[in-house]
Coordinates of C-alpha atoms in Angstrom, one line a residue:
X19 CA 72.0 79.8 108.9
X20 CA 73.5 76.3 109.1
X21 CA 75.3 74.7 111.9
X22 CA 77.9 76.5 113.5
X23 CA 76.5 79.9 112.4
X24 CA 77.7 79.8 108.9
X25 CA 75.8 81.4 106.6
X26 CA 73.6 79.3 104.4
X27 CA 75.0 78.6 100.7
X28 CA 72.3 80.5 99.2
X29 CA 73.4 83.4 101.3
X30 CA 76.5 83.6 100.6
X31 CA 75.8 82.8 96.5
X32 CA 73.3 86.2 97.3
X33 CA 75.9 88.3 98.8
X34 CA 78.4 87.5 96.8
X35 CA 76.5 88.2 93.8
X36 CA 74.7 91.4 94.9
X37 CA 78.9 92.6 95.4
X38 CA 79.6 91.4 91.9
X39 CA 77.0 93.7 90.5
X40 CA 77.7 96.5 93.0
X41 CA 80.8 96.6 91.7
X42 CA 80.3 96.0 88.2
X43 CA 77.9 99.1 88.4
X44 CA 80.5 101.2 90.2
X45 CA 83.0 100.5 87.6
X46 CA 80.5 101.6 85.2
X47 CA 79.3 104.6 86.6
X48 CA 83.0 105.6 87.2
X49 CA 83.4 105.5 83.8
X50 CA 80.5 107.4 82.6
X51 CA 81.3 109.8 85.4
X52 CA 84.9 110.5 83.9
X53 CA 83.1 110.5 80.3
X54 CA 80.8 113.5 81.8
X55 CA 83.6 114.9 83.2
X56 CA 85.6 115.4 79.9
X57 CA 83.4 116.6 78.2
X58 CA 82.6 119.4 81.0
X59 CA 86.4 120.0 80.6
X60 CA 86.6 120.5 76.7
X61 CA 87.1 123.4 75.3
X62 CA 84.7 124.9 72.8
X63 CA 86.1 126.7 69.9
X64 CA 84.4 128.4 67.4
X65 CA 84.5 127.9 63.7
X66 CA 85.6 130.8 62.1
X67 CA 88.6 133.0 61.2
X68 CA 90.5 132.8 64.3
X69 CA 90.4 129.0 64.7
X70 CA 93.9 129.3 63.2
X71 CA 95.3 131.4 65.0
X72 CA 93.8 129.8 68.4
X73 CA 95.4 126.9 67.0
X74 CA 99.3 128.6 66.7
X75 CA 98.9 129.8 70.0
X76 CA 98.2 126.4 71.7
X77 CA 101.3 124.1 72.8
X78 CA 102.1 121.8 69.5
X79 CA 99.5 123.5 67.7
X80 CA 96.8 121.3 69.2
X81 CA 94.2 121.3 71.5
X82 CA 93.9 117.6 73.1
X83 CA 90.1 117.7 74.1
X84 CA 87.6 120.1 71.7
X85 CA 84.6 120.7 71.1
X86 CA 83.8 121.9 67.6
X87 CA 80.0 122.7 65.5
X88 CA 79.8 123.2 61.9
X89 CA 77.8 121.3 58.8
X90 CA 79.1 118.4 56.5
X91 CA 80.5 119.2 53.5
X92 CA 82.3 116.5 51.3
X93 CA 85.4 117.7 49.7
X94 CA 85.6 116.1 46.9
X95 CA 82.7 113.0 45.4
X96 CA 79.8 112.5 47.5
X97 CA 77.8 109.0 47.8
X98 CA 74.7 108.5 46.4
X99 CA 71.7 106.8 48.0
X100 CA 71.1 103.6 46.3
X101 CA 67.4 103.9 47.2
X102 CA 66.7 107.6 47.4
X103 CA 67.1 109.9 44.6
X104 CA 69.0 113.2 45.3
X105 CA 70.0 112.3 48.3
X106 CA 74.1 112.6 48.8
X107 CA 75.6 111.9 52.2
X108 CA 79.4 111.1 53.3
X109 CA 78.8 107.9 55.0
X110 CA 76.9 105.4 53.5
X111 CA 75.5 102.2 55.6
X112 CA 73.7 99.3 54.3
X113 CA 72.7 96.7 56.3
X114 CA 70.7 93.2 55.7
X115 CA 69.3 91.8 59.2
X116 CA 67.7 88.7 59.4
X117 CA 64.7 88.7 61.7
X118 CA 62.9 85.0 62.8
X119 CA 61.2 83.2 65.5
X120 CA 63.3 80.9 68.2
X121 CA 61.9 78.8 70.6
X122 CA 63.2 78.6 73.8
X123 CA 63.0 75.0 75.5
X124 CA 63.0 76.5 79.2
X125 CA 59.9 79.2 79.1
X126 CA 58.3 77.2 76.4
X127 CA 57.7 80.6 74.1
X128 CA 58.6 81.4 70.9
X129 CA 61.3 84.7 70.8
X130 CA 62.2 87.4 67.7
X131 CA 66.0 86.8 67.4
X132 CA 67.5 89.4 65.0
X133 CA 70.9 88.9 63.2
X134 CA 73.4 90.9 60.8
X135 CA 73.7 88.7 58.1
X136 CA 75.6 91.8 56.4
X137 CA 76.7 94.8 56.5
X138 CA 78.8 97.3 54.1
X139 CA 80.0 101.0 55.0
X140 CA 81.1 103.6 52.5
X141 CA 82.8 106.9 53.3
X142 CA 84.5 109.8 51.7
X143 CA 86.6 112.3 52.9
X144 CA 84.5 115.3 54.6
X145 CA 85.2 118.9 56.3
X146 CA 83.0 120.8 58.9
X147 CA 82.2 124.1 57.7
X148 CA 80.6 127.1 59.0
X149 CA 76.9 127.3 58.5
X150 CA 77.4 130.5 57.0
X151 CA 78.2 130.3 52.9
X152 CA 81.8 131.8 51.5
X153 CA 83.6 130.9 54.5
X154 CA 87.0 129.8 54.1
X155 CA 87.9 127.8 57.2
X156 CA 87.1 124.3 57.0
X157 CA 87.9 121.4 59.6
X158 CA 89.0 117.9 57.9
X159 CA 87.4 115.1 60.0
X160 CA 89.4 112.1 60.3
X161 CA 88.1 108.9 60.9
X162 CA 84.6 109.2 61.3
X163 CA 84.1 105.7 62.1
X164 CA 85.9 105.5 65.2
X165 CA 83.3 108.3 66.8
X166 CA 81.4 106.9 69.7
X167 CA 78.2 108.3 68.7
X168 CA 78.1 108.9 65.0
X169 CA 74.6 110.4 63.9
X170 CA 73.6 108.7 60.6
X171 CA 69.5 109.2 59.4
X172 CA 68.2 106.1 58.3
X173 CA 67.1 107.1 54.7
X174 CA 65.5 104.0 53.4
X175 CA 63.9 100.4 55.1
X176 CA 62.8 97.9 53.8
X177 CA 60.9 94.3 55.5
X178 CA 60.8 91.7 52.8
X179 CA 58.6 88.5 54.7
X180 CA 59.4 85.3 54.3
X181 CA 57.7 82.9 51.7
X182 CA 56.7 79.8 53.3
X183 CA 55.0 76.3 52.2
X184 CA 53.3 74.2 54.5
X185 CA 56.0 71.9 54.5
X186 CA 58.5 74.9 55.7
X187 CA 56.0 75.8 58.8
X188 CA 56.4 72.2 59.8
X189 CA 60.1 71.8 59.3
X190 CA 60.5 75.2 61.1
X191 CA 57.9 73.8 63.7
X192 CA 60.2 70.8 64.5
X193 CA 63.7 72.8 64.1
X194 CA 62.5 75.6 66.8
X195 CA 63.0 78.3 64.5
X196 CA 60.8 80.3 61.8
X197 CA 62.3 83.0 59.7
X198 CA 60.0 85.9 59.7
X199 CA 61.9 88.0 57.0
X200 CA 64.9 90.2 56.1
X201 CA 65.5 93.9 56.5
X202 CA 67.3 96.3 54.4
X203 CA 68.2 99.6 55.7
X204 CA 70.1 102.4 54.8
X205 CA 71.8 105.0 56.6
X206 CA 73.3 107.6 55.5
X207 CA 75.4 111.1 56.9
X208 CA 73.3 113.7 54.3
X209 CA 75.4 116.9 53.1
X210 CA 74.5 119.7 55.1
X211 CA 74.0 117.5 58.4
X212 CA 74.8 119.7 61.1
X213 CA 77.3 118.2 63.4
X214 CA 79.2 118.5 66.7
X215 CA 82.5 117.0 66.7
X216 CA 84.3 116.2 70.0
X217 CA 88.1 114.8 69.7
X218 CA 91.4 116.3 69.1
X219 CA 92.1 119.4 67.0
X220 CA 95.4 119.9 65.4
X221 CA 96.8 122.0 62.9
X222 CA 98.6 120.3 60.1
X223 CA 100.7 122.1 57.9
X224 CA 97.6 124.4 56.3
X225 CA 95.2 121.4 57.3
X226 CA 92.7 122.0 60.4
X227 CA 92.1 118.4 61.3
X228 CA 89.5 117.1 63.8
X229 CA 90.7 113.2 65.3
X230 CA 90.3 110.6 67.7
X231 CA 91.9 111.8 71.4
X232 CA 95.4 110.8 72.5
X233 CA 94.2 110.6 76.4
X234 CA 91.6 107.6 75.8
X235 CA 88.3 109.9 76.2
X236 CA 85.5 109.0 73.4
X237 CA 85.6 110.7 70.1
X238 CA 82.3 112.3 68.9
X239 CA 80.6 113.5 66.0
X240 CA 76.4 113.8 66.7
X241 CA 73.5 115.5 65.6
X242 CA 72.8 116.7 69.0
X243 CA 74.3 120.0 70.1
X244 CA 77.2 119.7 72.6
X245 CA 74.5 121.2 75.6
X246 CA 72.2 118.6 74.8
X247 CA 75.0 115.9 74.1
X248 CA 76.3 116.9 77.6
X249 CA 72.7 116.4 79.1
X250 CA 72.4 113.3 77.7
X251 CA 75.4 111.7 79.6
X252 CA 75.1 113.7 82.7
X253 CA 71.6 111.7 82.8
X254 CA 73.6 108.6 81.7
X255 CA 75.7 109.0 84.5
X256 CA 73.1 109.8 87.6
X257 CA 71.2 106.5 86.1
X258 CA 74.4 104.4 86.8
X259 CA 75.2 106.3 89.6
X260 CA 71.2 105.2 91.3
X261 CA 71.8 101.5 90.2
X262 CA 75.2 101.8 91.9
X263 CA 73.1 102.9 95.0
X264 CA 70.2 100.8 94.9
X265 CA 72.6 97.6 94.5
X266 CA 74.8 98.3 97.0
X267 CA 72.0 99.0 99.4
X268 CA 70.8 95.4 98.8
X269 CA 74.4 94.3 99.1
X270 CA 74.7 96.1 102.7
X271 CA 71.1 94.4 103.8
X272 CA 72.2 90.8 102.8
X273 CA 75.4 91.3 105.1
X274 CA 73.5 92.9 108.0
X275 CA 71.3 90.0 107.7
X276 CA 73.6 87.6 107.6
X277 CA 76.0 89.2 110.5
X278 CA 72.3 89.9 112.6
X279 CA 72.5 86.3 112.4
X280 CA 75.8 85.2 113.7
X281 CA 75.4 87.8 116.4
X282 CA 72.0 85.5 117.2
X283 CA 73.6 82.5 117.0
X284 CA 76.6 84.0 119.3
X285 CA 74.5 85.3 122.0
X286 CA 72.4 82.0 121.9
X287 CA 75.6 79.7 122.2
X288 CA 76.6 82.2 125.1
X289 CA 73.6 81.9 127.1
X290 CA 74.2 77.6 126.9
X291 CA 77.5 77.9 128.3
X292 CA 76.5 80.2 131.0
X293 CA 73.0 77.9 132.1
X294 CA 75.2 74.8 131.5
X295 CA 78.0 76.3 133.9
X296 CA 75.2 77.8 135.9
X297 CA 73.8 73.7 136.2
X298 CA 77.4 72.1 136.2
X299 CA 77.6 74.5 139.8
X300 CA 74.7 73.5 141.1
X301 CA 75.5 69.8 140.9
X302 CA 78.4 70.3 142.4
X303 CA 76.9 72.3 145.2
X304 CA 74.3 69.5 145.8
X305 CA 77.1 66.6 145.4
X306 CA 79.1 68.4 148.3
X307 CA 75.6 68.7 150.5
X308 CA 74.8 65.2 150.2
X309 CA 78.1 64.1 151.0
X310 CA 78.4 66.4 154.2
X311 CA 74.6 65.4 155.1
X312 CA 73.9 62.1 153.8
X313 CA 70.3 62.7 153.6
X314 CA 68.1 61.2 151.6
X315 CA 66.0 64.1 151.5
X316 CA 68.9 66.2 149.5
X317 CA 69.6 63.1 147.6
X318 CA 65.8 62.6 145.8
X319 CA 65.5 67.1 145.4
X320 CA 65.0 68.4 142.0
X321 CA 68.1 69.6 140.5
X322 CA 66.7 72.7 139.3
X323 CA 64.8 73.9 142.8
X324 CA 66.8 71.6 145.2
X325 CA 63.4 72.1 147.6
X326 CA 60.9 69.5 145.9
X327 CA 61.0 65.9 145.4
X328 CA 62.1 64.6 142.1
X329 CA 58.7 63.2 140.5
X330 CA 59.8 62.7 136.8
X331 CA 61.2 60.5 134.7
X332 CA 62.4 62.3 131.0
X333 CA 62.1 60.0 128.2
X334 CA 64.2 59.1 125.9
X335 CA 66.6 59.7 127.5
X336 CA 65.3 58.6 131.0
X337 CA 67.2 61.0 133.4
X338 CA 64.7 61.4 136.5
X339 CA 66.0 65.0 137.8
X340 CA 63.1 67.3 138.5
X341 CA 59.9 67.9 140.0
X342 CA 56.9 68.3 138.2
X343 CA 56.6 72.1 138.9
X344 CA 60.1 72.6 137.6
X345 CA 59.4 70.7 134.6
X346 CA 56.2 72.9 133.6
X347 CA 58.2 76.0 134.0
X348 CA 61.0 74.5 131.6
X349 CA 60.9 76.8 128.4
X350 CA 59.8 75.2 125.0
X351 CA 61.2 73.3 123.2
X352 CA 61.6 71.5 126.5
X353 CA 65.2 69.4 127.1
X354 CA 66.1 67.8 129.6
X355 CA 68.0 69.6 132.4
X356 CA 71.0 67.0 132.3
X357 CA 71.7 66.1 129.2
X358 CA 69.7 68.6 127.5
X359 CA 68.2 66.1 125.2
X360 CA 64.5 66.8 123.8
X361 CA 61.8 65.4 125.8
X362 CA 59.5 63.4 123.9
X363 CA 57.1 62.1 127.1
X364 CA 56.9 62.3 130.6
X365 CA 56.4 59.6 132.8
X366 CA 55.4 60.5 136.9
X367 CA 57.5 59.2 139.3
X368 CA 55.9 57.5 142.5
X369 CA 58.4 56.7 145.5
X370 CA 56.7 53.7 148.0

C-alpha cells in the first residue's frame, strides 16, 4: 500500500485487470449459455411425409428455430475433387497455407507462424434427403456458408518443403524468418454426408427450404448428431462458465486484499490519534501540576510514567523526556514519545 492507504499501482493495474477478464469471460459464457439454450429450445422435425404439412400448420409457414437430419444430395452438378478420383462433394475448399519459422526478439526462440496465402471455395446448390431411397421430400439448404459449424472432410493434403541454398539459410538467418514450406489441402462436403441442419425452416411455394435464423442464434449444418452437437456446447458452456468462476474468485481476493489493507492502515492511523491525544492529555495534566506545585521533582519526571526521573536524551532529535525504564519498554521501531521521531541512539542523562 503507498502513503495514505492507497493501493499500490500494481494493485490496482491487478484488480483492474482480473475485472476486465471476469467480465470478458461472463460476457462469453452468457453467450454460449444462450447458444446452449436455443438449441435446447429448437424443435426437432422429422424428415418425412408430414414435414409439409407440419409446415402449413405453423404461423407463416415457418418454424423460426429447427432442428432437421437427413444426407446431402446435390440437385443438379456435383464438384469434383481435383485430387481424388470419384470423389463428388457440394462444397469444395482449397486452401494454400504458408508455414515458416519467426524469430521472436523478446524470448530469443524461433516460432512456426502459419498464414493463408489463399484460399478458394466452390458450392452448388444441395437438398437434405431422407436416408431412406425413393423418398420424395427433400429440404433445399440455403447458404451453407453462413453455418457456424460446417462439417467438411479434408480429402486431400499436401506439404511441399521449402528448397533452400546456403545463401537463403543465411539471408533467412539475418531476416528472422525461414520458410519451412506450403500446404495444400482440400476439403470437401462428400455426397451422402450425413448432416444435421439447425436454422430456419420455411415453406416456399412447393420449396422446403432450410436458412440462416431471423432471431440472431447460430445457423448449423455438422456431422455430429444434434445430441452430440448439443453436448458439445453444453461442455462449451460449463468451461466458460468455470473460467468465469475461477477469475472472478481471483478478482474478489485482490479486492479483499487490498480493502484488508486500508482497514489496516485505518485501524493503525486510529490507534496514533488516540496514544497522541492519550500523550497531548498527559502533558497537559503534568503542565497544570507543575504550575500548581512548582516542584522541580514534577518538572524533571518522565512523561510517560510521571514517577521516575527523566535520564535520556533521544537523538536526532534530542528531546530528553523519559526514563530509562520507560524507554526499554517503548515498542519497536522505537520513536520518540514527543515528536515521535525514530530514535537512532541514546545518550544517558546525568543530573549534578
Amino acid at each position: 500500500m503507498e502513503g495514505g492507504g492507497r493501493p499500490s499501482a500494481l494493485q490496482a493495474a491487478l484488480l483492474a485487470t482480473s475485472t476486465a477478464l471476469t467480465a470478458l469471460l461472463y460476457s462469453v459464457y452468457r453467450q454460449k449459455a444462450r447458444v446452449a439454450r436455443g438449441l435446447q429450445g429448437a424443435k426437432t422435425v422429422r424428415l418425412d411425409g408430414d414435414l409439409r404439412a407440419v409446415l402449413l400448420e405453423a404461423p407463416g409457414r415457418c418454424v423460426p428455430y429447427a432442428v432437421i437430419e437427413g444426407v446431402v444430395q446435390s440437385v443438379k452438378e456435383t464438384l469434383s475433387s481435383q485430387f481424388v478420383e470419384n470423389c463428388k462433394g457440394v462444397v469444395q475448399r482449397l486452401t494454400l497455407q504458408e508455414h515458416k519459422m519467426v524469430w521472436n526478439r523478446t524470448t530469443h526462440l524461433w516460432n512456426d507462424y502459419e498464414k493463408i496465402i489463399h484460399q478458394r471455395t466452390n458450392t452448388t446448390p444441395f437438398d437434405l434427403v431422407p436416408p431412406e431411397e425413393g423418398a420424395s421430400v427433400t429440404v433445399r439448404v440455403m447458404k451453407p456458408l453462413d453455418a457456424a459449424e460446417l462439417s467438411l472432410e479434408t480429402v486431400y493434403e499436401k506439404f511441399h518443403p521449402s528448397v533452400q541454398s546456403f545463401t537463403d539459410v543465411i539471408g533467412h538467418y539475418i531476416s528472422g524468418e525461414r520458410p519451412k514450406g506450403i500446404q495444400e489441402t482440400e476439403q470437401m462436403l462428400k455426397v451422402g454426408t450425413a448432416l444435421t441442419g439447425v436454422g430456419e425452416l420455411v415453406l416456399d411455394n412447393a420449396t422446403i427450404k432450410l436458412q440462416p435464423p431471423k432471431q440472431g442464434m447460430p445457423y448449423y449444418l455438422s456431422s455430429l448428431d444434434f445430441s452430440a452437437l448439443l453436448q458439445k456446447h453444453e461442455s462449451n458452456v460449463r468451461f466458460w462458465k468455470i473460467l468465469t468462476v475461477v477469475f472472478g474468485f481471483a478478482t474478489c481476493t485482490v479486492l479483499f486484499f487490498i480493502l484488508r489493507k486500508q482497514y489496516q492502515h485505518h485501524r493503525e492511523r486510529r490507534h496514533l490519534k488516540q496514544m497522541q491525544e492519550e500523550f497531548r492529555q498527559a502533558q497537559e495534566r503534568l503542565m497544570r501540576e507543575m504550575n500548581a506545585e512548582g516542584g522541580e521533582t514534577l518538572k524533571n519526571a518522565c512523561v510517560v510514567c510521571l514517577s521516575n526521573a527523566k535520564s535520556c536524551v533521544f537523538l536526532e532529535c534530542g528531546h530528553v523526556c523519559s526514563c530509562n525504564e520507560c524507554y526499554r519498554a517503548l515498542p519497536e521501531p522505537k520513536r520518540c514519545p514527543v515528536c515521535r521521531q525514530p530514535i537512532s541512539r541514546v545518550v544517558p542523562l546525568y543530573n549534578s
